Amino acid sequence: MMLKKIPAALAIAALASFAGSALAQVKVGVIASATGPTALVGIPQKNTVPLLPTKVGDLTVEYISLDDASDSTASVTAVKKLISEQNVDAIIGPSGSPNAMGTIQFVAEAGVPMLAPVGTAAVVLPMTEQKKWVFKTTQNDDIIAKALVDHMTKAGVKTIGLIGTADPYGENWAKVMAGLTEKAGIKIVASEKFQRSDSSVTGQALKILGAKPDAVLVTAPGGPSVLPQTTLFDMGYKGQMYQTHGAALPDFLKLGGKKVEGTILAASLMLVLPEMPDSNPSKKVASEYIAAYEKLHGNKPATFGANVYDAGLLLQQAIPTAAKKAKPGTKEFRAALRDALEQTKELVATQGVYTMTPEDHSGFDERGREMITVKNGNWALLK
């Protein structure tokens, strides 16, 4: 039933997208999961599109926004539509890790750079001929995971349980944690999976509880990050709960309430911006983005929206370089745009500072993460 509705949804979204195409010279497609299980991630991303730069130098930029309804098949349909019908120069999206993984082949075949605001590092690692067309506007899992494991070590954690989504996001986190915890002398005593659309994880939580880990790490993005933690809370689990940057959204606090108090995660500075020193290079950019988003939508954005905003900043810097080599709308321009993105150096954005290389298409270092906790129902810098 959902699949039958998708083409209509895509068409409606396309008609509702940015006006003024007659003047546009650069075309950028945006695919966000504004509906479906990943909507808490996709909505702030879709809402960020009006804040992206519409003029870069002498070039105007048109954004064509589509909703894939959190469906991986629809993501592929949207990519093909943007390439074949709109002749886009770049694509921002999709929102979900499995959605992005399924589209890599098609953007590579068409030679269209894609800036994926997704969690899993598998979209850019290990680097391949196809993945050289993909750039990632979130921190790679290992940067976030290392901060968490370092905290676990200092806190005396000896055993942990993992519960994550049965998709590239959860799978890559399981892989990264296996390596880091082994080096740290921490034993993984339980590892469970669930689907993003699941309404119950009771069976998995019972297995975690039975293994009696010192701590539990939930590896899930957006809304699905809440359910495992609240289920374990209801079952009486008293150990330390950790989350990935996938839980860095206001709805995690709203949906989890007191049951997520004391949670520890590593994520971008956006969650604790008032506590950050003015000397932090990203504070000014993040503050400007949040203020603009609040003015337009009346509420604060989740960090997922900022991942799309950063994609706009990366394109804003790369487009003039590409325009010196070719005309927008041509394969030569798209190739030059890819090359220019790969040459990004020390670009200050909302999530950290980007420096891309042929081997690293995420470009973050430790300036892209902060240790954060949930205190009195709010995010707080972990001290």
mmCIF file of N, CA and C in Angstrom, residues 145 147-157 159-163 173 177 186 214-220 225 229 237 239-245 247 252 262-266 371-372 382:
data_model
loop_
_atom_site.group_PDB
_atom_site.id
_atom_site.type_symbol
_atom_site.label_atom_id
_atom_site.label_comp_id
_atom_site.label_asym_id
_atom_site.label_seq_id
_atom_site.Cartn_x
_atom_site.Cartn_y
_atom_site.Cartn_z
ATOM 1 N N ALA A 145 32.203 6.474 18.829
ATOM 2 C CA ALA A 145 32.359 5.256 19.638
ATOM 3 C C ALA A 145 33.594 5.334 20.537
ATOM 4 N N ALA A 147 34.924 7.902 21.928
ATOM 5 C CA ALA A 147 34.625 8.738 23.090
ATOM 6 C C ALA A 147 33.808 7.964 24.129
ATOM 7 N N LEU A 148 32.858 7.168 23.663
ATOM 8 C CA LEU A 148 32.031 6.384 24.585
ATOM 9 C C LEU A 148 32.858 5.306 25.295
ATOM 10 N N VAL A 149 33.686 4.601 24.531
ATOM 11 C CA VAL A 149 34.498 3.530 25.134
ATOM 12 C C VAL A 149 35.507 4.124 26.118
ATOM 13 N N ASP A 150 36.069 5.270 25.788
ATOM 14 C CA ASP A 150 36.988 5.925 26.734
ATOM 15 C C ASP A 150 36.265 6.242 28.040
ATOM 16 N N HIS A 151 35.017 6.703 27.938
ATOM 17 C CA HIS A 151 34.244 7.002 29.155
ATOM 18 C C HIS A 151 33.944 5.731 29.930
ATOM 19 N N MET A 152 33.601 4.670 29.210
ATOM 20 C CA MET A 152 33.316 3.390 29.873
ATOM 21 C C MET A 152 34.545 2.904 30.648
ATOM 22 N N THR A 153 35.693 3.032 30.013
ATOM 23 C CA THR A 153 36.930 2.574 30.658
ATOM 24 C C THR A 153 37.186 3.345 31.944
ATOM 25 N N LYS A 154 37.049 4.665 31.873
ATOM 26 C CA LYS A 154 37.276 5.500 33.059
ATOM 27 C C LYS A 154 36.246 5.215 34.148
ATOM 28 N N ALA A 155 35.044 4.824 33.741
ATOM 29 C CA ALA A 155 33.975 4.555 34.710
ATOM 30 C C ALA A 155 34.048 3.136 35.280
ATOM 31 N N GLY A 156 35.003 2.341 34.801
ATOM 32 C CA GLY A 156 35.160 0.990 35.332
ATOM 33 C C GLY A 156 34.206 -0.033 34.747
ATOM 34 N N VAL A 157 33.628 0.264 33.592
ATOM 35 C CA VAL A 157 32.724 -0.688 32.939
ATOM 36 C C VAL A 157 33.530 -1.872 32.408
ATOM 37 N N THR A 159 31.666 -4.963 31.382
ATOM 38 C CA THR A 159 30.801 -5.714 30.463
ATOM 39 C C THR A 159 29.711 -4.781 29.933
ATOM 40 N N ILE A 160 29.357 -4.965 28.658
ATOM 41 C CA ILE A 160 28.269 -4.155 28.096
ATOM 42 C C ILE A 160 27.327 -5.034 27.270
ATOM 43 N N GLY A 161 26.118 -4.527 27.121
ATOM 44 C CA GLY A 161 25.153 -5.124 26.218
ATOM 45 C C GLY A 161 24.877 -4.147 25.094
ATOM 46 N N LEU A 162 24.702 -4.661 23.879
ATOM 47 C CA LEU A 162 24.376 -3.821 22.733
ATOM 48 C C LEU A 162 22.979 -4.161 22.245
ATOM 49 N N ILE A 163 22.214 -3.150 21.903
ATOM 50 C CA ILE A 163 20.931 -3.378 21.235
ATOM 51 C C ILE A 163 20.777 -2.293 20.179
ATOM 52 N N TRP A 173 27.783 -0.100 13.829
ATOM 53 C CA TRP A 173 28.104 0.200 15.226
ATOM 54 C C TRP A 173 28.553 -1.061 15.966
ATOM 55 N N MET A 177 32.178 -1.268 17.686
ATOM 56 C CA MET A 177 32.269 -1.507 19.131
ATOM 57 C C MET A 177 33.017 -2.795 19.440
ATOM 58 N N ILE A 186 36.907 -4.571 27.513
ATOM 59 C CA ILE A 186 35.487 -4.611 27.891
ATOM 60 C C ILE A 186 34.808 -5.734 27.100
ATOM 61 N N ASP A 214 27.311 -4.375 32.847
ATOM 62 C CA ASP A 214 27.512 -3.157 33.643
ATOM 63 C C ASP A 214 26.830 -1.965 32.980
ATOM 64 N N ALA A 215 26.800 -1.972 31.650
ATOM 65 C CA ALA A 215 26.225 -0.856 30.898
ATOM 66 C C ALA A 215 25.599 -1.385 29.618
ATOM 67 N N VAL A 216 24.710 -0.586 29.039
ATOM 68 C CA VAL A 216 24.060 -0.945 27.773
ATOM 69 C C VAL A 216 24.200 0.219 26.805
ATOM 70 N N LEU A 217 24.556 -0.090 25.567
ATOM 71 C CA LEU A 217 24.616 0.916 24.505
ATOM 72 C C LEU A 217 23.520 0.631 23.492
ATOM 73 N N VAL A 218 22.667 1.632 23.257
ATOM 74 C CA VAL A 218 21.625 1.532 22.236
ATOM 75 C C VAL A 218 22.168 2.154 20.955
ATOM 76 N N THR A 219 22.163 1.389 19.875
ATOM 77 C CA THR A 219 22.684 1.890 18.596
ATOM 78 C C THR A 219 21.540 1.977 17.593
ATOM 79 N N ALA A 220 20.808 3.078 17.677
ATOM 80 C CA ALA A 220 19.649 3.281 16.800
ATOM 81 C C ALA A 220 19.495 4.773 16.523
ATOM 82 N N SER A 225 15.549 5.002 18.907
ATOM 83 C CA SER A 225 16.560 4.939 19.969
ATOM 84 C C SER A 225 15.924 4.926 21.359
ATOM 85 N N GLN A 229 15.618 1.646 25.515
ATOM 86 C CA GLN A 229 16.006 2.196 26.811
ATOM 87 C C GLN A 229 14.822 2.245 27.773
ATOM 88 N N TYR A 237 16.276 -2.380 34.885
ATOM 89 C CA TYR A 237 17.727 -2.319 34.664
ATOM 90 C C TYR A 237 18.301 -1.065 35.312
ATOM 91 N N GLY A 239 21.872 -0.357 35.351
ATOM 92 C CA GLY A 239 23.209 -0.009 34.872
ATOM 93 C C GLY A 239 23.216 1.290 34.078
ATOM 94 N N GLN A 240 24.422 1.709 33.668
ATOM 95 C CA GLN A 240 24.558 2.953 32.902
ATOM 96 C C GLN A 240 24.079 2.752 31.471
ATOM 97 N N MET A 241 23.266 3.676 30.991
ATOM 98 C CA MET A 241 22.785 3.628 29.617
ATOM 99 C C MET A 241 23.584 4.600 28.757
ATOM 100 N N TYR A 242 24.032 4.110 27.613
ATOM 101 C CA TYR A 242 24.721 4.937 26.626
ATOM 102 C C TYR A 242 23.898 4.975 25.342
ATOM 103 N N GLN A 243 24.011 6.064 24.615
ATOM 104 C CA GLN A 243 23.370 6.199 23.309
ATOM 105 C C GLN A 243 24.390 6.744 22.309
ATOM 106 N N THR A 244 24.133 6.541 21.029
ATOM 107 C CA THR A 244 24.970 7.118 19.982
ATOM 108 C C THR A 244 24.449 8.517 19.639
ATOM 109 N N HIS A 245 25.111 9.171 18.703
ATOM 110 C CA HIS A 245 24.634 10.479 18.248
ATOM 111 C C HIS A 245 23.299 10.367 17.515
ATOM 112 N N ALA A 247 20.669 9.506 18.852
ATOM 113 C CA ALA A 247 19.619 9.907 19.803
ATOM 114 C C ALA A 247 19.602 11.411 20.039
ATOM 115 N N PHE A 252 13.893 12.633 21.761
ATOM 116 C CA PHE A 252 14.438 11.607 22.659
ATOM 117 C C PHE A 252 14.096 11.972 24.103
ATOM 118 N N GLY A 262 20.048 10.646 32.929
ATOM 119 C CA GLY A 262 21.373 10.095 33.178
ATOM 120 C C GLY A 262 22.029 9.429 31.975
ATOM 121 N N THR A 263 21.335 9.374 30.864
ATOM 122 C CA THR A 263 21.912 8.794 29.641
ATOM 123 C C THR A 263 23.181 9.545 29.247
ATOM 124 N N ILE A 264 24.149 8.818 28.754
ATOM 125 C CA ILE A 264 25.395 9.432 28.273
ATOM 126 C C ILE A 264 25.539 9.156 26.779
ATOM 127 N N LEU A 265 25.888 10.194 26.025
ATOM 128 C CA LEU A 265 26.137 10.034 24.595
ATOM 129 C C LEU A 265 27.221 11.004 24.155
ATOM 130 N N ALA A 266 27.767 10.738 22.989
ATOM 131 C CA ALA A 266 28.691 11.683 22.361
ATOM 132 C C ALA A 266 28.010 12.196 21.107
ATOM 133 N N MET A 371 31.020 15.139 24.915
ATOM 134 C CA MET A 371 30.392 14.176 25.808
ATOM 135 C C MET A 371 29.219 14.867 26.512
ATOM 136 N N ILE A 372 28.053 14.264 26.409
ATOM 137 C CA ILE A 372 26.803 14.906 26.846
ATOM 138 C C ILE A 372 26.001 13.921 27.694
ATOM 139 N N LEU A 382 28.735 16.850 29.800
ATOM 140 C CA LEU A 382 29.196 15.924 30.826
ATOM 141 C C LEU A 382 30.521 16.419 31.388
#
